[in-house]
PDB file of C-alpha atoms in Angstrom:
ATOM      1  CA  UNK A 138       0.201  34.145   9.802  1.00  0.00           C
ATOM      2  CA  UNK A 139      -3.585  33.479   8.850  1.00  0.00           C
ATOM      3  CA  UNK A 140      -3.149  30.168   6.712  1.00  0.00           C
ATOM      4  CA  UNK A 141      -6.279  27.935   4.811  1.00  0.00           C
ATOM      5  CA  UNK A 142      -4.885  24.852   6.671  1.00  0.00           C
ATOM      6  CA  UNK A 143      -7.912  23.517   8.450  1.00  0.00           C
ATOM      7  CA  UNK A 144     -10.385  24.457   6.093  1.00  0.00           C
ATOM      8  CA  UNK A 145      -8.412  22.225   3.238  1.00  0.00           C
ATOM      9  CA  UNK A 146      -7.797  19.578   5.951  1.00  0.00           C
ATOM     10  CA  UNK A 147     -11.549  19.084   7.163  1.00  0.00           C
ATOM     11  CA  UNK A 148     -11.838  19.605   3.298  1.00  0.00           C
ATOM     12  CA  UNK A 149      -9.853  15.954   2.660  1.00  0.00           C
ATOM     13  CA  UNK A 150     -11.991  14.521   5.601  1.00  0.00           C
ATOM     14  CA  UNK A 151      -8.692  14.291   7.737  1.00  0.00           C
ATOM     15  CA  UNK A 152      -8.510  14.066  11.163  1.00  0.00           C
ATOM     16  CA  UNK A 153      -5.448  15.951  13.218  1.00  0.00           C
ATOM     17  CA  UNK A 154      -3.696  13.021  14.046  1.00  0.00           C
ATOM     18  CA  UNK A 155      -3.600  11.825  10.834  1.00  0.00           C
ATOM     19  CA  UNK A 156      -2.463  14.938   9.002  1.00  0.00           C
ATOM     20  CA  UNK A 157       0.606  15.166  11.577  1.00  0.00           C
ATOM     21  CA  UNK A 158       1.417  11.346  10.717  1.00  0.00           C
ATOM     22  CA  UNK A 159       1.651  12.523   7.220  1.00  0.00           C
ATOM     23  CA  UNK A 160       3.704  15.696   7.436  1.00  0.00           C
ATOM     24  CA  UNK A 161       6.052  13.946  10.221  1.00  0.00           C
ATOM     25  CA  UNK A 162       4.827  16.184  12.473  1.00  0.00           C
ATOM     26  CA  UNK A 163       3.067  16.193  16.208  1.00  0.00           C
ATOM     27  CA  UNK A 164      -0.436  16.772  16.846  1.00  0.00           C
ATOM     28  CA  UNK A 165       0.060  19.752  18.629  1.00  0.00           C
ATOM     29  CA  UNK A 166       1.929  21.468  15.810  1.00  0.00           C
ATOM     30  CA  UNK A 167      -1.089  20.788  13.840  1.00  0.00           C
ATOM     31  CA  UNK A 168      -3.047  22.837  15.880  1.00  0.00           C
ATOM     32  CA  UNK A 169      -0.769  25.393  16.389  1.00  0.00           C
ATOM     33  CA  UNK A 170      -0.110  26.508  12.978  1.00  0.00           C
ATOM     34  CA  UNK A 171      -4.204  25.939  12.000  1.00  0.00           C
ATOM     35  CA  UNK A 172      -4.520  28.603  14.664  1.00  0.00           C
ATOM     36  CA  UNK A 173      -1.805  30.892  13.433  1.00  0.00           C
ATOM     37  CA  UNK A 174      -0.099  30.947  16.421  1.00  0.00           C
ATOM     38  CA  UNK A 175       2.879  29.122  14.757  1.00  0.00           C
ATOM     39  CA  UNK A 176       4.800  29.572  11.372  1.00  0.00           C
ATOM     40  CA  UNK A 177       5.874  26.586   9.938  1.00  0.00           C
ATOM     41  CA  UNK A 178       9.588  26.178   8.302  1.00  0.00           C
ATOM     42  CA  UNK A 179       9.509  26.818   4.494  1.00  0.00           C
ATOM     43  CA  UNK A 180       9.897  22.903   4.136  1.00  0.00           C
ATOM     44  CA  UNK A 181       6.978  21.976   6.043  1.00  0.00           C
ATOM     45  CA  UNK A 182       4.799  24.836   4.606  1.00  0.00           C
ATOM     46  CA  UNK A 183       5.847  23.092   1.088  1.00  0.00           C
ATOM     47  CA  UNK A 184       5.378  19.689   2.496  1.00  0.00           C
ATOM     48  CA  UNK A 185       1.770  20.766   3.458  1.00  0.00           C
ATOM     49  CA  UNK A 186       0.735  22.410   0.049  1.00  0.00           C
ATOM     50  CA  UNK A 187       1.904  19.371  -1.207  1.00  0.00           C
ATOM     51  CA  UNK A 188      -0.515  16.956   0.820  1.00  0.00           C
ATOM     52  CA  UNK A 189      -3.222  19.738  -0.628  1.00  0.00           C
ATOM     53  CA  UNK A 190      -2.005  19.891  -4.180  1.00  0.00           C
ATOM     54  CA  UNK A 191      -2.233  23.723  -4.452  1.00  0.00           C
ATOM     55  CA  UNK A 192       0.311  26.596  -4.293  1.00  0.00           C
ATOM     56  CA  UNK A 193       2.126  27.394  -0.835  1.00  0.00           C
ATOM     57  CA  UNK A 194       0.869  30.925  -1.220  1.00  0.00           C
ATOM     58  CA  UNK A 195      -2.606  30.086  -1.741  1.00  0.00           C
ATOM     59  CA  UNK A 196      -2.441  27.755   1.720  1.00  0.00           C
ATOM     60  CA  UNK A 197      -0.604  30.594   3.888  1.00  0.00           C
ATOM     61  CA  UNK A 198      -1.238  34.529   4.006  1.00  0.00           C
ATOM     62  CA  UNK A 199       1.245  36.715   5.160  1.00  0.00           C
ATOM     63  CA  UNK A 200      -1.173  39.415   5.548  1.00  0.00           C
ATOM     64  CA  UNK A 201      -0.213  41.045   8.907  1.00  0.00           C
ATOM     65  CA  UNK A 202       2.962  40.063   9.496  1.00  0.00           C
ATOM     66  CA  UNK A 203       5.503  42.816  10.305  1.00  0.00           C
ATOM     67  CA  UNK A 204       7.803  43.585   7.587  1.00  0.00           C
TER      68      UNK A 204
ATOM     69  CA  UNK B 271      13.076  -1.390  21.007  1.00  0.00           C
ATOM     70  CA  UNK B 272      12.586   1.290  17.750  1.00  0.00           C
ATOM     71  CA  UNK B 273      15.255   4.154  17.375  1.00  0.00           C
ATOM     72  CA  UNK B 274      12.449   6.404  18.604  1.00  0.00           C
ATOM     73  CA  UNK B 275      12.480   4.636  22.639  1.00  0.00           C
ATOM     74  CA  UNK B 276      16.064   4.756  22.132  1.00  0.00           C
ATOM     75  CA  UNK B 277      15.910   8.738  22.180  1.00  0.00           C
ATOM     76  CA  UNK B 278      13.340   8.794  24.860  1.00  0.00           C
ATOM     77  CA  UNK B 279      16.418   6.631  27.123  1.00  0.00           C
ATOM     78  CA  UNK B 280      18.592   9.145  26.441  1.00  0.00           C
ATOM     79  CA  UNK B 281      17.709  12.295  29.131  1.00  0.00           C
ATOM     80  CA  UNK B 282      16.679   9.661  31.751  1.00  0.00           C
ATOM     81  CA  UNK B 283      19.962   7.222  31.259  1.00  0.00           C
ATOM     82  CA  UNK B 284      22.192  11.009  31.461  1.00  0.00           C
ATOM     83  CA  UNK B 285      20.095  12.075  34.661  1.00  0.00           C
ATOM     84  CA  UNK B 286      21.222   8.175  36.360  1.00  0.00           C
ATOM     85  CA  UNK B 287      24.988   9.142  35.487  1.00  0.00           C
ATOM     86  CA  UNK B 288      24.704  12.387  36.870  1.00  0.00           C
ATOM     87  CA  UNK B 289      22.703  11.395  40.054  1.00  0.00           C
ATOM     88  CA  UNK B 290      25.524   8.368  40.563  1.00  0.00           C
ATOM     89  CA  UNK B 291      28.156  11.008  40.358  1.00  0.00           C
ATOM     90  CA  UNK B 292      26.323  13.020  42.616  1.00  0.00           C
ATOM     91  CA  UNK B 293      26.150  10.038  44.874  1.00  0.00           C
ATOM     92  CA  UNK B 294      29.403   8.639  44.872  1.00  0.00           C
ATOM     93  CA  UNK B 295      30.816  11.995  45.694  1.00  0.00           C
ATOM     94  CA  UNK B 296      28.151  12.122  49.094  1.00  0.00           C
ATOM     95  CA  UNK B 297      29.322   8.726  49.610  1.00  0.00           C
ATOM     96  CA  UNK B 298      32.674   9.658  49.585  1.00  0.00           C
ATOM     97  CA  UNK B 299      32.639  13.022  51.316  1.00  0.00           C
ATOM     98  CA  UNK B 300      29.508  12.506  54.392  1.00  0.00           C
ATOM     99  CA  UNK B 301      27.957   9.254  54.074  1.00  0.00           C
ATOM    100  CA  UNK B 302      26.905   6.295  52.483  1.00  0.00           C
ATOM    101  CA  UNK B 303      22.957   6.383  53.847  1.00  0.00           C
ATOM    102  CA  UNK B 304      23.216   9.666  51.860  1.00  0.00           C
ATOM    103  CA  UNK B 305      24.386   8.502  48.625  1.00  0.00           C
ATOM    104  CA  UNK B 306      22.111   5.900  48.790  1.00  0.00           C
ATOM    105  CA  UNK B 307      19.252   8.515  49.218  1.00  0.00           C
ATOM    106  CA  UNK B 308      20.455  10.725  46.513  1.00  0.00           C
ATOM    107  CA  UNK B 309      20.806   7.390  44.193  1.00  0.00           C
ATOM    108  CA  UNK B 310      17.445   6.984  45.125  1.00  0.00           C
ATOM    109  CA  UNK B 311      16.013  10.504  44.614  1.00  0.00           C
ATOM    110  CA  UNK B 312      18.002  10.121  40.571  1.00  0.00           C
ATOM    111  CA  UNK B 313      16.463   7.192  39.967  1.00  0.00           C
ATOM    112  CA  UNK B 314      13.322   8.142  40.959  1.00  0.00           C
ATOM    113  CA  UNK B 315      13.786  11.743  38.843  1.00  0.00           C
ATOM    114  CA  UNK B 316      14.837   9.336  35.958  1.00  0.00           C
ATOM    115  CA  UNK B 317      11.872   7.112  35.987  1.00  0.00           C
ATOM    116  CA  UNK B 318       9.431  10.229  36.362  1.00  0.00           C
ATOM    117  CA  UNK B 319      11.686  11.536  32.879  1.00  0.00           C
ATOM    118  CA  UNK B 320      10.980   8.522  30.845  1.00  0.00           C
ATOM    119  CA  UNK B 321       7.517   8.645  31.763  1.00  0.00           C
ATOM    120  CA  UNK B 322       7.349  12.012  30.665  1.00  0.00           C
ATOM    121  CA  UNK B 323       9.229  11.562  28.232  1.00  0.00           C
ATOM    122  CA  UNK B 324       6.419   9.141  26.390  1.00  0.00           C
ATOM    123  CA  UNK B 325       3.554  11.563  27.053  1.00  0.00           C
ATOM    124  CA  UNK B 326       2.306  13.253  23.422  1.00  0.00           C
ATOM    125  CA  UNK B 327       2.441  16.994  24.468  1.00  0.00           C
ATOM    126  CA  UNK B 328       5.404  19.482  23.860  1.00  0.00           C
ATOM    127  CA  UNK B 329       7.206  18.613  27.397  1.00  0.00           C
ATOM    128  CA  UNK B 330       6.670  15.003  26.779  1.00  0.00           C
ATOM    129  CA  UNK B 331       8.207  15.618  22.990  1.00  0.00           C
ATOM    130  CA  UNK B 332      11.841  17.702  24.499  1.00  0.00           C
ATOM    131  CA  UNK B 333      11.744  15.276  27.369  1.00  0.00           C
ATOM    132  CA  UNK B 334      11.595  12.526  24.821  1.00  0.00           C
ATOM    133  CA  UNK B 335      14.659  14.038  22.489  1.00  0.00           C
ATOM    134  CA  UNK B 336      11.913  13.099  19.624  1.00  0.00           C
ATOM    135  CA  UNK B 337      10.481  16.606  19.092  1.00  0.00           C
ATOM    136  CA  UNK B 338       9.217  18.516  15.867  1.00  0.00           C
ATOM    137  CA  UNK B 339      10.503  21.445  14.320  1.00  0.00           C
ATOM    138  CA  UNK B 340       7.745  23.894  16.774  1.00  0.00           C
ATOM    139  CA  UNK B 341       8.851  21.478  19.450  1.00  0.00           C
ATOM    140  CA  UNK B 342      12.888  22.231  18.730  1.00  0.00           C
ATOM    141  CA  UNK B 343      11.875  25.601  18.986  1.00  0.00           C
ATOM    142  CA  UNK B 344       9.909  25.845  21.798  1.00  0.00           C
ATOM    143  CA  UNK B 345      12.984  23.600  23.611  1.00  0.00           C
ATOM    144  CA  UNK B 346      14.848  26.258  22.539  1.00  0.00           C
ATOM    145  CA  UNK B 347      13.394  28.926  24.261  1.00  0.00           C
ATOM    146  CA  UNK B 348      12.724  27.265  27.080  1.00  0.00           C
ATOM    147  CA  UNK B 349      16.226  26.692  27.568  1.00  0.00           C
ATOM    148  CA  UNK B 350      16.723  30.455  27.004  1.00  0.00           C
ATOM    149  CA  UNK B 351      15.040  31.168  30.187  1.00  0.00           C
ATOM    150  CA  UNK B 352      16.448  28.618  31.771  1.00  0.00           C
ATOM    151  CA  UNK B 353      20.297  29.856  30.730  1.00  0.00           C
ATOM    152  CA  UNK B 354      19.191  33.173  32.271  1.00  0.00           C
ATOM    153  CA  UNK B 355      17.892  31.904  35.394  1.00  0.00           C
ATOM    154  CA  UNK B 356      21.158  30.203  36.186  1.00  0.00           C
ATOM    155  CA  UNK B 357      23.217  33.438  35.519  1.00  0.00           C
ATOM    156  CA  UNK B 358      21.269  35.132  37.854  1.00  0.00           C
ATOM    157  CA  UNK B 359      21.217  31.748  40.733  1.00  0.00           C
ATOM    158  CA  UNK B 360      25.414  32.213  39.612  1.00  0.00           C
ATOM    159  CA  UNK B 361      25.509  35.928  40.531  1.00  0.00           C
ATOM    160  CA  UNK B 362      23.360  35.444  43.330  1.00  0.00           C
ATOM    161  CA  UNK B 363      25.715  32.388  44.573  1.00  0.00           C
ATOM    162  CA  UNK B 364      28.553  34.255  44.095  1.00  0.00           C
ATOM    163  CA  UNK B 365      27.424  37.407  46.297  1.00  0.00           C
ATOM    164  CA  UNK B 366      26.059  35.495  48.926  1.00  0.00           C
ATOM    165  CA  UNK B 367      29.379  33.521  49.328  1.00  0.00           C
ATOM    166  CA  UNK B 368      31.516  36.152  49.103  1.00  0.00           C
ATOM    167  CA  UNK B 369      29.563  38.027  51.657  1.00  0.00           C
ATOM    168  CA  UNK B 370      29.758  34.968  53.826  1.00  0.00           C
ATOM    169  CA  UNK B 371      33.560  34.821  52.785  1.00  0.00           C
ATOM    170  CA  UNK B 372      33.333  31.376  51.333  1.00  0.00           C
ATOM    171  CA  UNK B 373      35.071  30.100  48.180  1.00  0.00           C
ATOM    172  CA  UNK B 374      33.618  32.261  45.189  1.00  0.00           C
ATOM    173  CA  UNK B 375      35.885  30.095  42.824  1.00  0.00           C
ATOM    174  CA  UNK B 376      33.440  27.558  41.549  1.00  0.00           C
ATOM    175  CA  UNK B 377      30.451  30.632  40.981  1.00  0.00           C
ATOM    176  CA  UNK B 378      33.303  31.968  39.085  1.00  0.00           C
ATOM    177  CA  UNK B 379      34.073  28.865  37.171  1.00  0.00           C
ATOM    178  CA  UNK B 380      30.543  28.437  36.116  1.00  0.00           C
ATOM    179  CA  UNK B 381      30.538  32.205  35.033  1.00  0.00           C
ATOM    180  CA  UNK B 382      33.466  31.846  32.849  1.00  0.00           C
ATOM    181  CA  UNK B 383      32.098  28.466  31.603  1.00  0.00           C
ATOM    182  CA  UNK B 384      28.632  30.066  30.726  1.00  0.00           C
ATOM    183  CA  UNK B 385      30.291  32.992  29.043  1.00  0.00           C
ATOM    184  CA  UNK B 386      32.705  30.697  26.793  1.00  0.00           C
ATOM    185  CA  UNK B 387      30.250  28.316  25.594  1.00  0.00           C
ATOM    186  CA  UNK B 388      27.747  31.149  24.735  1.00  0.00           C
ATOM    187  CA  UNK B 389      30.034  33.380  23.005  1.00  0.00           C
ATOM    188  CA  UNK B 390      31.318  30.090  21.366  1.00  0.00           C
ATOM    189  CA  UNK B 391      27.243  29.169  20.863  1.00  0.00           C
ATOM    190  CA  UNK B 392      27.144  32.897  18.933  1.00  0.00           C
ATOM    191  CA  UNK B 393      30.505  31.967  16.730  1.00  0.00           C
ATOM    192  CA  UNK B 394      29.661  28.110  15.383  1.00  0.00           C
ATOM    193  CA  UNK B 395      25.742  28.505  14.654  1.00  0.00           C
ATOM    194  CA  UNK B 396      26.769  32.470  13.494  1.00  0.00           C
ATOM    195  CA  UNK B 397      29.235  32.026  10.930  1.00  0.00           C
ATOM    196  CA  UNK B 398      31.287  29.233  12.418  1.00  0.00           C
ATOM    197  CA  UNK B 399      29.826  26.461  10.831  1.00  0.00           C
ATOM    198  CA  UNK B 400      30.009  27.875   7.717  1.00  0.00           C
ATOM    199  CA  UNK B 401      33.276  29.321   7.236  1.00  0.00           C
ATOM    200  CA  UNK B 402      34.465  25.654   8.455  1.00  0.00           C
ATOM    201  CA  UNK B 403      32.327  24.134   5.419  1.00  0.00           C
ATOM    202  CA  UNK B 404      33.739  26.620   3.078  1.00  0.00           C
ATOM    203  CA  UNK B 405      37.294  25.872   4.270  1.00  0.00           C
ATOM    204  CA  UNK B 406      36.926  22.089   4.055  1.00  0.00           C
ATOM    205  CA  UNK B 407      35.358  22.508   0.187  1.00  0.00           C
ATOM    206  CA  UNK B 408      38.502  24.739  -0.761  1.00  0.00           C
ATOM    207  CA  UNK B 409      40.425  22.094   0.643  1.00  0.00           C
ATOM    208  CA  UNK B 410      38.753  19.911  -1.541  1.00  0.00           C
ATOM    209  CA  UNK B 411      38.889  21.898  -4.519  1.00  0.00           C
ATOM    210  CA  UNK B 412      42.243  22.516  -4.207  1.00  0.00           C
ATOM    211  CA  UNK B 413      43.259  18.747  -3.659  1.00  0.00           C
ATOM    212  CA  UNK B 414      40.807  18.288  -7.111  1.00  0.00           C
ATOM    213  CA  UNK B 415      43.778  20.072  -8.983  1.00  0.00           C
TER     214      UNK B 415
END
């Protein structure tokens, strides 16, 4: 799923570390889901639009995804 | 000590109890030099777990029991292919004791065990859970009136 998650986080001037300390999440997660390669849950998608202040479907594109 | 080291004791502290058991049944059926070698070996395993179990990568994080929702998942899956890797070191045990005409019994224990607990696995996080929630609220309900 191609997402806007690392744009809006270099955006907010905030390091990887730091964004997983605010969503409760690891470093490595981080990076996974800014490169697509993981999905987050539907509360951790909403937990990261809300650290952006903007709509869950403007932050993640399901564009691609098998349905 | 935060609840978060706690979790990270828990995998090594289980790996002691196992190697101990491991060890007093060596102890008690060849020796005692090789209990106190296997003792050795599980305490070493367990000290190589905790440090593992600190590092911040995915391995470190299901070592640790302090894993993310990605983490849980990938833990998941790796335990997958680990369940299907000892089905096939249980059939392969099996056939290579019967062929040597040892005691197949405990293979077939572990078989039956594996099979239980994963059709029991498929029942409580199918629809087992849930039906027992729905019971216990009707109970509830019904105690309401």
């Amino acid at each position: 799923m191609r997402n806007r998650v690392r744009e809006q986080r270099v955006g907010q001037g905030m390091s990887q570390a730091e964004f997983a300390a605010v969503l409760g999440v690891s470093r490595q997660t981080v990076i996974s889901i800014e490169n697509g390669r993981y999905s987050p849950s539907l509360p951790l998608a909403f937990r990261i639009a809300r650290v952006f202040v903007m709509p869950v479907e403007e932050l993640f594109d399901s564009e691609g995804e098998g349905r | 000590m935060t609840a978060r080291n706690h979790r990270r004791l828990w995998t090594p502290a289980i790996a002691v109890l196992a190697g101990s058991a491991i060890a007093v049944a060596v102890g008690i059926s060849q020796s005692w030099i090789s209990a106190l070698i296997s003792e050795l070996v599980a305490l070493g395993w367990a000290v190589s777990l905790y440090v593992i179990g600190g590092k911040d990568t995915d391995i470190g994080a299901a070592v640790g029991a302090q894993g993310d929702e990605r983490q849980e998942l990938v833990k998941l899956r790796a335990a997958r292919l680990c369940l299907a890797v000892v089905v096939v070191a249980v059939v392969a045990g099996c056939l290579i004791a019967a062929a040597a005409k040892h005691a197949i019994w405990p293979f077939q224990a572990g078989a039956v065990l594996i099979g239980v607990s994963y059709f029991y696995g498929l029942w409580f996080y199918g629809t087992g859970r849930e039906e027992a929630d729905r019971a216990a609220r009707e109970h509830e309900d019904g105690e309401g009136f």
